[in-house]
Amino acid sequence: ATGAATRSQSPRRDLEHISWTKSGRAMTAAAVEPTRSGAGVPSTKEAAATNSSGSPTRVLPETRDKARHDAKYDKKKSKGKDADGEAGGDSDKEGGKEGKRKLTPLERCEKKIRAAKRATRSELSVSGGEWQKHGYAYDPKVLSADGLGDDIERISAKDVSVEEFIERFERPCRPCVITDAMEGWAANSEWTYDKLRAKFGRHKFKVGSDDDGYAVRLKFNHIHHYVNDPAHMRDDSPLYIFDGSFGDKEGSQPLLKDYDVPKYFKEDLFRHAGEKRRPPYRWVVIGPPRSGSSVHVDPLATSAWNALISGHKRWALYPPNAGLTKPDLKPKGIGLDGESVTWFQRMYPKTRGKEWTEVKGFPKPMDCVQKPGEIMYVPDGWWHAVLNLDHTVAVTQNVVTTARFPKAWRMTKRGRPKMSAQWLRKLRTARPDLAAVADAQPWRAEESAGEKTSSSSSSSSSEESSDTEPDTDPAFVDANAAAMKLNRLFLGGGKAGGVVGDETLLEMARERKERAENEPASPKKKRAR
């Protein structure tokens, strides 16, 4: 007994109760297997690790791994404060050591929503009420369509053929609203908030991005609560789903079966770049009133179609040939915060004033209210902003077609050079006619001198535009030199400033193809064959 007492007071015995760090992972005596069963009086932790028979119990590897994982990520049982400093706001258990209780499902839902708000707009304090600081929810004029024009032509898919659509709208780069093109879609009946919750309640959809550009996601169960909660629906610019990965994730892929690509947009040239390499191109868009997309131009000279399942969307569009730039439509100093509702309240009225039209010489916006069952077509280069006037559900895709390929190629070549190289390789096999057009494209023609590129993949976040470095690919430069030589000889009359148009480039491509077919193969090429 004396020996046992001596052993229990030994330094080795005390060390078993001390926490230490090994390889950056905190480990405690609870994760240590006792080497002897009768060495002194067991401590509380040792007693917990002893089974009912009195023999020591080995701590399982899973227990050690969990302890290491929790220590690595600095997890605590109760944080005590949320991100805004509210006592006990975001802990899974509330109260002190006495009276601990788990959060209810509603409280956990609210916790996730608060976290999403902080992540998507870190400049606003959730607890301070800054999500509702403008009071837009109390102003009926914010969502009013009174006095708005109906400036976009409407056509029926039953009356207009694909060929006519290309000549009337694609080639001249004109927007339109398409009706009678969504008949038979399962989405018309299945994409309601309640049915989506029943099918995809546990699936997480993207509702924004954090300050580092990472996606912020919420389960549809939480989104359903958010859009039906009167307190949240007082937010100036509410959270809304704008998910570009729904077709790639197993949990949401069934949505792809509920709609069909309209006949006018079946051609999708970016598909030749490969599904993994191509930019995101399709989004499911579900938003409450006052949500939407601030003014922007879709990236890489893509055109877009937006099919509205339910609700109403307000659109404002500005033509690409008006010389408008981002500083014109999103000036500093007027309190714009990147949100659609703020832009419509503070900037849109200015674009209808005399200074805008008479002094600056810019055109007024083309207004339109999109109704359920209608598809909005927005050609490449058009500035546009969208505001949801009520609860809306929609699907949208960006496309590149043959009629708009030359500009899309120039933008992609400068904005996404690696992807464009892969795209061109595939086009040489699948569409050699377009590959020839790409080869004949000038490096920096006058018509593309003011073009901006953006590799952003989302039409809601593609507001940033930036020029890229000039392309120095030798083959591309050679094609440009040949094009500019023809330009000087035939188009410009020897004078600077001639323009190489798309029709001319197509003719040049055809001539080059004919020469390549008629030229005899060189000895090296014959040997290679």
Coordinates of C-alpha atoms in Angstrom, one line a residue:
A1 CA 0.0 0.0 0.0
T2 CA 2.9 2.3 0.8
G3 CA 4.4 1.6 -2.5
A4 CA 1.2 2.3 -4.3
A5 CA 0.9 5.6 -2.5
T6 CA 4.4 6.5 -3.4
R7 CA 3.7 5.7 -7.0
S8 CA 0.6 7.8 -7.1
Q9 CA 2.6 10.8 -5.9
S10 CA 5.4 10.3 -8.4
P11 CA 6.2 13.0 -11.1
R12 CA 5.3 10.4 -13.8
R13 CA 1.8 10.2 -12.3
D14 CA 1.4 14.0 -12.4
L15 CA 2.5 14.2 -16.0
E16 CA -0.4 12.0 -17.1
H17 CA -2.8 14.9 -16.1
I18 CA -0.9 17.5 -18.1
S19 CA -1.9 18.5 -21.6
W20 CA 0.8 18.8 -24.2
T21 CA 1.1 19.5 -27.9
K22 CA 2.5 17.1 -30.4
S23 CA 2.8 18.0 -34.1
G24 CA 0.5 20.9 -33.6
R25 CA -2.3 18.8 -32.2
A26 CA -3.5 19.1 -28.6
M27 CA -3.7 15.8 -26.7
T28 CA -4.8 15.1 -23.1
A29 CA -4.4 12.4 -20.6
A30 CA -7.9 11.1 -21.7
A31 CA -6.3 10.0 -24.9
V32 CA -3.6 8.0 -23.2
E33 CA -4.0 4.3 -22.5
P34 CA -3.1 3.5 -18.9
T35 CA -0.2 1.0 -18.7
R36 CA -1.2 -0.4 -15.3
S37 CA -4.5 -1.1 -13.7
G38 CA -3.5 -1.0 -10.1
A39 CA -1.1 2.0 -10.0
G40 CA -2.6 4.2 -7.3
V41 CA -6.1 5.7 -6.9
P42 CA -7.7 6.4 -10.4
S43 CA -8.4 10.0 -11.2
T44 CA -11.8 11.2 -12.5
K45 CA -10.6 10.9 -16.1
E46 CA -9.2 7.4 -15.5
A47 CA -12.5 6.3 -13.9
A48 CA -14.4 7.5 -16.9
A49 CA -12.1 5.3 -19.1
T50 CA -12.8 2.3 -16.9
N51 CA -15.5 -0.2 -17.7
S52 CA -18.0 -1.7 -15.2
S53 CA -15.7 -4.6 -14.5
G54 CA -13.0 -2.3 -13.2
S55 CA -10.5 -3.0 -15.9
P56 CA -9.1 0.0 -17.9
T57 CA -10.7 0.7 -21.3
R58 CA -8.7 1.5 -24.4
V59 CA -9.5 4.9 -25.8
L60 CA -10.6 4.2 -29.4
P61 CA -8.7 5.8 -32.3
E62 CA -11.9 7.6 -33.4
T63 CA -12.0 9.4 -30.1
R64 CA -8.4 10.5 -30.5
D65 CA -9.0 11.6 -34.0
K66 CA -12.0 13.7 -33.0
A67 CA -10.1 15.3 -30.2
R68 CA -7.3 16.2 -32.6
H69 CA -9.7 17.5 -35.2
D70 CA -11.6 19.6 -32.7
A71 CA -8.3 21.0 -31.3
K72 CA -7.0 21.6 -34.8
Y73 CA -10.0 23.8 -35.8
D74 CA -10.2 25.4 -32.3
K75 CA -13.7 24.1 -31.7
K76 CA -15.3 24.9 -28.4
K77 CA -18.4 23.5 -26.8
S78 CA -19.8 27.0 -26.3
K79 CA -18.5 30.2 -27.8
G80 CA -20.7 32.4 -25.6
K81 CA -20.8 35.2 -28.3
D82 CA -21.8 35.4 -31.9
A83 CA -19.9 37.3 -34.6
D84 CA -21.5 40.6 -33.7
G85 CA -20.7 40.2 -30.0
E86 CA -24.2 39.2 -28.8
A87 CA -23.9 37.0 -25.8
G88 CA -24.8 33.4 -26.5
G89 CA -26.2 34.2 -29.9
D90 CA -24.6 31.5 -32.1
S91 CA -23.7 28.8 -29.6
D92 CA -25.3 25.4 -30.0
K93 CA -26.0 25.5 -26.3
E94 CA -27.1 28.5 -24.3
G95 CA -26.5 29.4 -20.7
G96 CA -23.6 28.6 -18.4
K97 CA -22.6 25.3 -16.9
E98 CA -26.0 25.0 -15.2
G99 CA -29.1 25.0 -17.3
K100 CA -27.5 24.2 -20.7
R101 CA -29.9 23.6 -23.5
K102 CA -29.7 22.8 -27.1
L103 CA -31.0 25.2 -29.7
T104 CA -34.3 24.5 -31.2
P105 CA -34.6 23.8 -35.0
L106 CA -35.9 27.4 -35.5
E107 CA -33.0 28.9 -33.5
R108 CA -30.5 26.8 -35.5
C109 CA -32.1 28.0 -38.7
E110 CA -31.9 31.6 -37.6
K111 CA -28.3 31.1 -36.7
K112 CA -27.4 29.8 -40.2
I113 CA -29.3 32.8 -41.8
R114 CA -27.4 35.3 -39.6
A115 CA -24.1 33.6 -40.5
A116 CA -25.0 33.8 -44.3
K117 CA -25.8 37.5 -44.0
R118 CA -22.5 38.3 -42.3
A119 CA -20.6 36.3 -44.9
T120 CA -22.2 37.8 -47.9
R121 CA -22.2 41.4 -46.7
S122 CA -19.6 41.8 -44.0
E123 CA -19.9 45.6 -44.1
L124 CA -23.4 45.4 -42.5
S125 CA -24.1 44.6 -38.9
V126 CA -26.9 42.0 -38.6
S127 CA -27.5 42.8 -34.9
G128 CA -27.4 46.5 -35.6
G129 CA -30.2 46.4 -38.1
E130 CA -28.2 47.6 -41.0
W131 CA -29.8 45.1 -43.4
Q132 CA -32.9 47.3 -43.1
K133 CA -31.4 50.7 -42.7
H134 CA -32.9 52.2 -45.9
G135 CA -36.4 51.1 -45.1
Y136 CA -37.1 50.1 -48.7
A137 CA -39.6 47.5 -47.5
Y138 CA -41.9 50.3 -46.3
D139 CA -41.7 52.4 -49.5
P140 CA -44.3 51.2 -52.0
K141 CA -42.6 53.1 -54.8
V142 CA -39.6 50.7 -54.7
L143 CA -41.5 47.9 -56.3
S144 CA -44.0 50.0 -58.3
A145 CA -44.0 49.5 -62.1
D146 CA -46.2 52.6 -62.7
G147 CA -45.0 54.8 -65.5
L148 CA -42.5 52.2 -66.9
G149 CA -42.5 51.8 -70.6
D150 CA -42.7 48.5 -72.5
D151 CA -39.8 49.1 -74.8
I152 CA -38.8 45.5 -75.6
E153 CA -40.4 43.8 -78.6
R154 CA -42.3 40.6 -77.8
I155 CA -42.4 37.6 -80.2
S156 CA -44.1 34.2 -80.1
A157 CA -42.0 31.1 -80.5
K158 CA -44.9 29.7 -82.5
D159 CA -44.6 32.4 -85.2
V160 CA -40.9 33.1 -85.4
S161 CA -38.5 30.5 -86.9
V162 CA -35.0 30.0 -85.8
E163 CA -33.7 31.5 -89.0
E164 CA -35.9 34.6 -88.6
F165 CA -34.8 35.0 -85.0
I166 CA -31.1 35.0 -86.1
E167 CA -31.7 37.6 -88.7
R168 CA -34.0 39.9 -86.7
F169 CA -32.4 39.7 -83.2
E170 CA -29.0 37.8 -83.1
R171 CA -27.1 39.4 -85.9
P172 CA -28.3 43.0 -85.2
C173 CA -27.8 42.4 -81.5
R174 CA -31.4 43.3 -80.4
P175 CA -33.1 42.1 -77.2
C176 CA -36.6 40.7 -77.2
V177 CA -39.1 38.9 -75.0
I178 CA -40.1 35.4 -76.2
T179 CA -43.5 34.0 -75.4
D180 CA -45.0 30.5 -75.9
A181 CA -41.6 28.8 -75.5
M182 CA -42.0 27.2 -72.1
E183 CA -45.1 25.1 -72.7
G184 CA -44.7 21.6 -71.4
W185 CA -42.0 22.4 -68.9
A186 CA -42.3 20.4 -65.6
A187 CA -40.8 23.4 -63.9
N188 CA -44.0 25.4 -64.4
S189 CA -45.8 23.2 -61.8
E190 CA -42.9 21.7 -59.9
W191 CA -40.8 24.8 -59.1
T192 CA -42.9 26.3 -56.3
Y193 CA -41.4 27.1 -53.0
D194 CA -43.2 24.4 -51.2
K195 CA -42.5 21.6 -53.7
L196 CA -38.8 22.7 -54.0
R197 CA -38.6 22.5 -50.2
A198 CA -40.1 19.0 -50.2
K199 CA -37.6 17.7 -52.8
F200 CA -34.5 19.7 -52.1
G201 CA -35.0 20.9 -48.5
R202 CA -31.7 19.5 -47.3
H203 CA -29.7 20.6 -50.4
K204 CA -27.5 23.7 -50.0
F205 CA -27.9 26.4 -52.7
K206 CA -25.6 29.4 -53.2
V207 CA -26.9 32.7 -51.9
G208 CA -23.8 34.8 -52.4
S209 CA -20.0 35.0 -51.9
D210 CA -17.9 36.0 -49.0
D211 CA -15.1 38.5 -49.0
D212 CA -12.6 35.9 -50.2
G213 CA -14.8 34.9 -53.1
Y214 CA -16.0 31.6 -51.6
A215 CA -19.6 30.5 -52.1
V216 CA -22.0 31.0 -49.2
R217 CA -24.7 28.4 -49.2
L218 CA -27.9 27.7 -47.3
K219 CA -30.2 24.7 -47.2
F220 CA -33.5 25.3 -49.0
N221 CA -35.3 24.6 -45.7
H222 CA -33.6 27.7 -44.3
I223 CA -34.2 29.7 -47.4
H224 CA -37.9 28.7 -47.3
H225 CA -38.1 30.0 -43.7
Y226 CA -36.2 33.2 -44.7
V227 CA -38.5 34.2 -47.5
N228 CA -41.7 33.5 -45.4
D229 CA -40.5 35.3 -42.3
P230 CA -41.9 38.9 -42.1
A231 CA -38.9 40.1 -40.1
H232 CA -36.4 39.0 -42.7
M233 CA -38.6 40.2 -45.6
R234 CA -38.0 43.8 -44.3
D235 CA -34.4 43.5 -45.5
D236 CA -33.5 46.2 -48.0
S237 CA -31.9 43.7 -50.4
P238 CA -32.7 40.2 -49.3
L239 CA -30.7 37.1 -49.8
Y240 CA -31.6 35.0 -52.9
I241 CA -30.5 31.9 -54.7
F242 CA -28.2 32.4 -57.7
D243 CA -26.6 29.0 -58.1
G244 CA -24.4 28.2 -61.0
S245 CA -23.5 24.7 -59.9
F246 CA -27.0 23.2 -59.5
G247 CA -26.5 21.1 -62.7
D248 CA -23.2 19.6 -61.4
K249 CA -24.3 18.6 -57.9
E250 CA -26.0 15.3 -57.3
G251 CA -28.5 16.8 -54.9
S252 CA -29.9 19.4 -57.4
Q253 CA -29.2 17.7 -60.8
P254 CA -32.9 16.6 -61.1
L255 CA -33.8 20.3 -61.8
L256 CA -32.2 19.9 -65.2
K257 CA -35.0 17.5 -66.3
D258 CA -37.7 20.1 -65.5
Y259 CA -36.9 22.5 -68.4
D260 CA -35.7 22.5 -72.0
V261 CA -33.3 24.9 -73.7
P262 CA -35.5 27.0 -76.1
K263 CA -35.1 26.2 -79.8
Y264 CA -33.3 29.5 -80.5
F265 CA -30.5 28.7 -78.2
K266 CA -29.8 25.0 -78.8
E267 CA -26.5 25.9 -80.4
D268 CA -23.9 26.2 -77.6
L269 CA -20.4 26.7 -78.9
F270 CA -18.8 26.8 -75.5
R271 CA -19.7 23.1 -75.0
H272 CA -16.7 22.3 -77.3
A273 CA -14.4 23.7 -74.7
G274 CA -15.4 20.8 -72.3
E275 CA -17.8 20.8 -69.4
K276 CA -15.0 21.2 -66.8
R277 CA -13.1 23.9 -68.6
R278 CA -15.9 26.1 -69.9
P279 CA -17.1 29.0 -67.7
P280 CA -20.3 28.5 -65.6
Y281 CA -23.2 29.1 -67.9
R282 CA -26.5 28.1 -66.2
W283 CA -28.1 29.3 -63.0
V284 CA -31.2 28.7 -61.1
V285 CA -32.5 32.0 -59.7
I286 CA -34.9 32.2 -56.8
G287 CA -35.4 35.5 -55.1
P288 CA -37.9 37.5 -53.0
P289 CA -39.0 41.1 -53.6
R290 CA -36.2 43.7 -53.9
S291 CA -33.5 41.1 -54.7
G292 CA -31.9 41.1 -58.1
S293 CA -28.7 41.9 -60.1
S294 CA -27.2 45.3 -60.3
V295 CA -26.2 46.8 -63.7
H296 CA -23.6 44.7 -65.5
V297 CA -22.6 43.2 -68.9
D298 CA -22.5 39.4 -69.2
P299 CA -18.9 38.0 -69.5
L300 CA -16.9 36.9 -72.5
A301 CA -19.4 38.4 -75.0
T302 CA -22.0 35.8 -74.2
S303 CA -25.7 36.4 -74.8
A304 CA -28.2 35.3 -72.2
W305 CA -31.8 34.0 -72.0
N306 CA -33.8 34.2 -68.7
A307 CA -36.9 32.0 -68.4
L308 CA -39.3 33.2 -65.7
I309 CA -41.3 30.4 -64.0
S310 CA -43.2 32.6 -61.5
G311 CA -43.2 36.2 -60.3
H312 CA -42.3 39.5 -62.1
K313 CA -38.9 40.9 -63.0
R314 CA -38.2 44.5 -63.8
W315 CA -35.5 45.1 -66.5
A316 CA -33.5 48.1 -67.5
L317 CA -31.3 47.7 -70.6
Y318 CA -28.7 50.0 -72.3
P319 CA -27.4 49.4 -75.8
P320 CA -23.7 48.5 -76.3
N321 CA -23.1 51.1 -79.0
A322 CA -23.8 54.1 -76.8
G323 CA -20.3 54.4 -75.4
L324 CA -21.4 53.7 -71.9
T325 CA -18.8 52.5 -69.4
K326 CA -18.9 51.2 -65.8
P327 CA -18.1 54.6 -64.3
D328 CA -21.1 56.1 -66.2
L329 CA -23.6 53.6 -64.9
K330 CA -22.0 53.0 -61.5
P331 CA -20.4 56.3 -60.4
K332 CA -18.8 56.7 -57.1
G333 CA -20.1 59.1 -54.5
I334 CA -23.9 58.4 -54.8
G335 CA -24.0 55.6 -52.2
L336 CA -24.2 52.6 -54.5
D337 CA -23.5 49.4 -52.6
G338 CA -23.6 46.8 -55.4
E339 CA -27.2 45.9 -54.7
S340 CA -29.9 46.0 -57.4
V341 CA -32.5 47.8 -55.4
T342 CA -30.0 50.6 -54.4
W343 CA -29.0 51.1 -58.1
F344 CA -32.6 51.4 -59.2
Q345 CA -33.3 53.9 -56.4
R346 CA -30.2 56.1 -56.8
M347 CA -28.8 55.7 -60.3
Y348 CA -31.7 54.7 -62.6
P349 CA -33.6 58.0 -62.2
K350 CA -30.4 59.8 -63.3
T351 CA -30.4 57.9 -66.6
R352 CA -33.8 59.3 -67.5
G353 CA -32.8 63.0 -66.8
K354 CA -31.9 65.8 -69.2
E355 CA -28.2 65.8 -68.1
W356 CA -28.0 62.1 -69.1
T357 CA -29.6 62.5 -72.5
E358 CA -28.9 66.0 -73.5
V359 CA -25.6 66.9 -71.9
K360 CA -23.9 63.5 -72.0
G361 CA -25.7 62.2 -75.0
F362 CA -26.5 58.8 -73.6
P363 CA -29.7 57.0 -74.5
K364 CA -32.5 56.4 -72.0
P365 CA -33.0 52.9 -70.7
M366 CA -35.2 50.4 -72.4
D367 CA -37.7 49.3 -69.7
C368 CA -39.6 46.0 -69.5
V369 CA -41.5 44.0 -66.9
Q370 CA -41.1 40.3 -67.5
K371 CA -44.1 38.1 -66.7
P372 CA -44.4 34.4 -65.9
G373 CA -43.9 32.2 -68.9
E374 CA -41.8 34.7 -70.8
I375 CA -38.1 34.5 -71.8
M376 CA -35.9 37.6 -71.9
Y377 CA -33.2 37.5 -74.5
V378 CA -30.2 39.8 -73.8
P379 CA -27.6 40.0 -76.5
D380 CA -23.9 40.3 -75.7
G381 CA -22.6 43.8 -74.8
W382 CA -25.9 45.1 -73.4
W383 CA -25.8 46.7 -70.0
H384 CA -28.7 45.5 -67.9
A385 CA -30.1 45.5 -64.4
V386 CA -32.8 43.3 -62.9
L387 CA -35.1 43.8 -59.9
N388 CA -37.5 41.2 -58.6
L389 CA -40.9 42.8 -57.9
D390 CA -42.3 39.8 -56.0
H391 CA -41.2 36.2 -55.2
T392 CA -39.7 34.9 -58.4
V393 CA -38.3 31.6 -59.7
A394 CA -36.3 31.5 -62.9
V395 CA -33.6 29.6 -64.8
T396 CA -31.1 31.4 -67.0
Q397 CA -28.2 30.4 -69.3
N398 CA -25.4 32.2 -71.2
V399 CA -24.7 31.1 -74.8
V400 CA -22.4 31.7 -77.7
T401 CA -23.9 31.1 -81.2
T402 CA -22.4 31.2 -84.7
A403 CA -23.9 34.6 -85.4
R404 CA -22.1 36.2 -82.4
F405 CA -18.9 34.0 -82.5
P406 CA -16.3 36.5 -83.8
K407 CA -16.7 38.9 -80.9
A408 CA -17.0 36.0 -78.3
W409 CA -13.7 34.6 -79.7
R410 CA -11.9 37.9 -79.3
M411 CA -13.1 38.3 -75.8
T412 CA -12.3 34.7 -74.8
K413 CA -8.9 34.8 -76.4
R414 CA -7.9 37.8 -74.3
G415 CA -9.8 37.0 -71.1
R416 CA -9.3 33.2 -70.9
P417 CA -6.3 32.4 -73.1
K418 CA -5.8 28.8 -71.8
M419 CA -9.5 27.9 -72.3
S420 CA -9.6 29.5 -75.7
A421 CA -6.6 27.4 -76.8
Q422 CA -8.5 24.2 -75.8
W423 CA -11.7 25.6 -77.4
L424 CA -9.9 26.3 -80.7
R425 CA -8.5 22.8 -80.8
K426 CA -11.9 21.2 -80.5
L427 CA -13.4 23.6 -83.0
R428 CA -10.9 22.6 -85.6
T429 CA -12.5 19.1 -85.6
A430 CA -16.2 20.0 -84.7
R431 CA -16.5 23.3 -86.6
P432 CA -13.6 23.9 -88.9
D433 CA -15.5 26.9 -90.4
L434 CA -15.4 28.7 -87.1
A435 CA -11.8 27.7 -86.4
A436 CA -11.0 29.4 -89.7
V437 CA -12.8 32.5 -88.5
A438 CA -10.9 32.4 -85.3
D439 CA -7.6 32.2 -87.2
A440 CA -8.5 35.2 -89.3
Q441 CA -9.5 37.4 -86.4
P442 CA -7.4 40.5 -86.1
W443 CA -5.4 40.9 -82.9
R444 CA -6.9 44.3 -82.0
A445 CA -9.2 45.5 -84.7
E446 CA -10.7 49.0 -84.4
E447 CA -14.1 47.5 -83.7
S448 CA -12.7 45.6 -80.7
A449 CA -10.6 48.4 -79.4
G450 CA -13.1 49.3 -76.7
E451 CA -14.2 45.8 -75.9
K452 CA -13.8 44.8 -72.3
T453 CA -13.3 41.3 -71.0
S454 CA -14.4 39.6 -67.9
S455 CA -13.9 36.0 -66.8
S456 CA -16.5 36.3 -64.1
S457 CA -18.9 33.5 -64.4
S458 CA -22.1 34.9 -63.0
S459 CA -24.3 37.5 -64.5
S460 CA -25.0 38.7 -61.0
S461 CA -21.4 39.2 -60.2
S462 CA -20.0 40.0 -63.6
E463 CA -19.9 43.7 -63.1
E464 CA -16.2 44.0 -63.0
S465 CA -14.5 44.4 -66.4
S466 CA -10.8 44.7 -67.1
D467 CA -8.6 44.7 -70.1
T468 CA -6.1 41.9 -70.5
E469 CA -2.5 41.8 -71.8
P470 CA -2.2 41.8 -75.7
D471 CA -2.0 38.4 -77.2
T472 CA 1.5 37.5 -78.5
D473 CA 0.7 34.1 -80.0
P474 CA 2.7 34.0 -83.3
A475 CA -0.1 32.4 -85.3
F476 CA -2.6 34.9 -84.0
V477 CA -0.3 37.8 -84.8
D478 CA 0.3 36.4 -88.3
A479 CA -3.4 36.2 -88.9
N480 CA -3.8 39.7 -87.7
A481 CA -1.0 41.0 -90.0
A482 CA -2.7 39.3 -93.0
A483 CA -6.1 40.7 -92.1
M484 CA -4.7 44.2 -91.6
K485 CA -2.8 44.0 -95.0
L486 CA -6.1 43.2 -96.7
N487 CA -7.7 46.0 -94.7
R488 CA -5.2 48.5 -96.0
L489 CA -5.4 47.3 -99.6
F490 CA -9.1 46.9 -100.1
L491 CA -11.0 48.4 -97.3
G492 CA -9.1 51.4 -96.2
G493 CA -7.8 52.6 -99.5
G494 CA -4.3 52.8 -98.1
K495 CA -5.5 55.1 -95.3
A496 CA -5.4 54.3 -91.6
G497 CA -8.5 53.7 -89.8
G498 CA -10.1 51.0 -92.0
V499 CA -12.4 48.6 -90.2
V500 CA -12.3 44.8 -90.5
G501 CA -15.9 43.7 -90.2
D502 CA -17.2 40.3 -89.3
E503 CA -18.4 39.7 -92.9
T504 CA -15.0 40.5 -94.2
L505 CA -13.4 38.1 -91.8
L506 CA -15.8 35.3 -92.8
E507 CA -14.8 35.9 -96.5
M508 CA -11.1 35.9 -95.6
A509 CA -11.6 32.7 -93.7
R510 CA -13.3 31.1 -96.7
E511 CA -10.5 32.2 -99.0
R512 CA -7.9 30.8 -96.7
K513 CA -9.7 27.5 -96.5
E514 CA -9.9 27.3 -100.3
R515 CA -6.2 28.0 -100.6
A516 CA -5.3 25.4 -98.0
E517 CA -7.4 22.8 -99.9
N518 CA -5.9 23.6 -103.3
E519 CA -2.3 23.8 -102.3
P520 CA -0.3 20.6 -102.8
A521 CA 1.0 19.0 -99.6
S522 CA 4.7 19.5 -98.9
P523 CA 7.0 16.6 -98.6
K524 CA 7.1 16.9 -94.8
K525 CA 3.3 16.8 -94.6
K526 CA 3.2 13.8 -96.9
R527 CA 5.7 11.9 -94.7
A528 CA 3.6 12.9 -91.7
R529 CA 0.5 11.4 -93.3

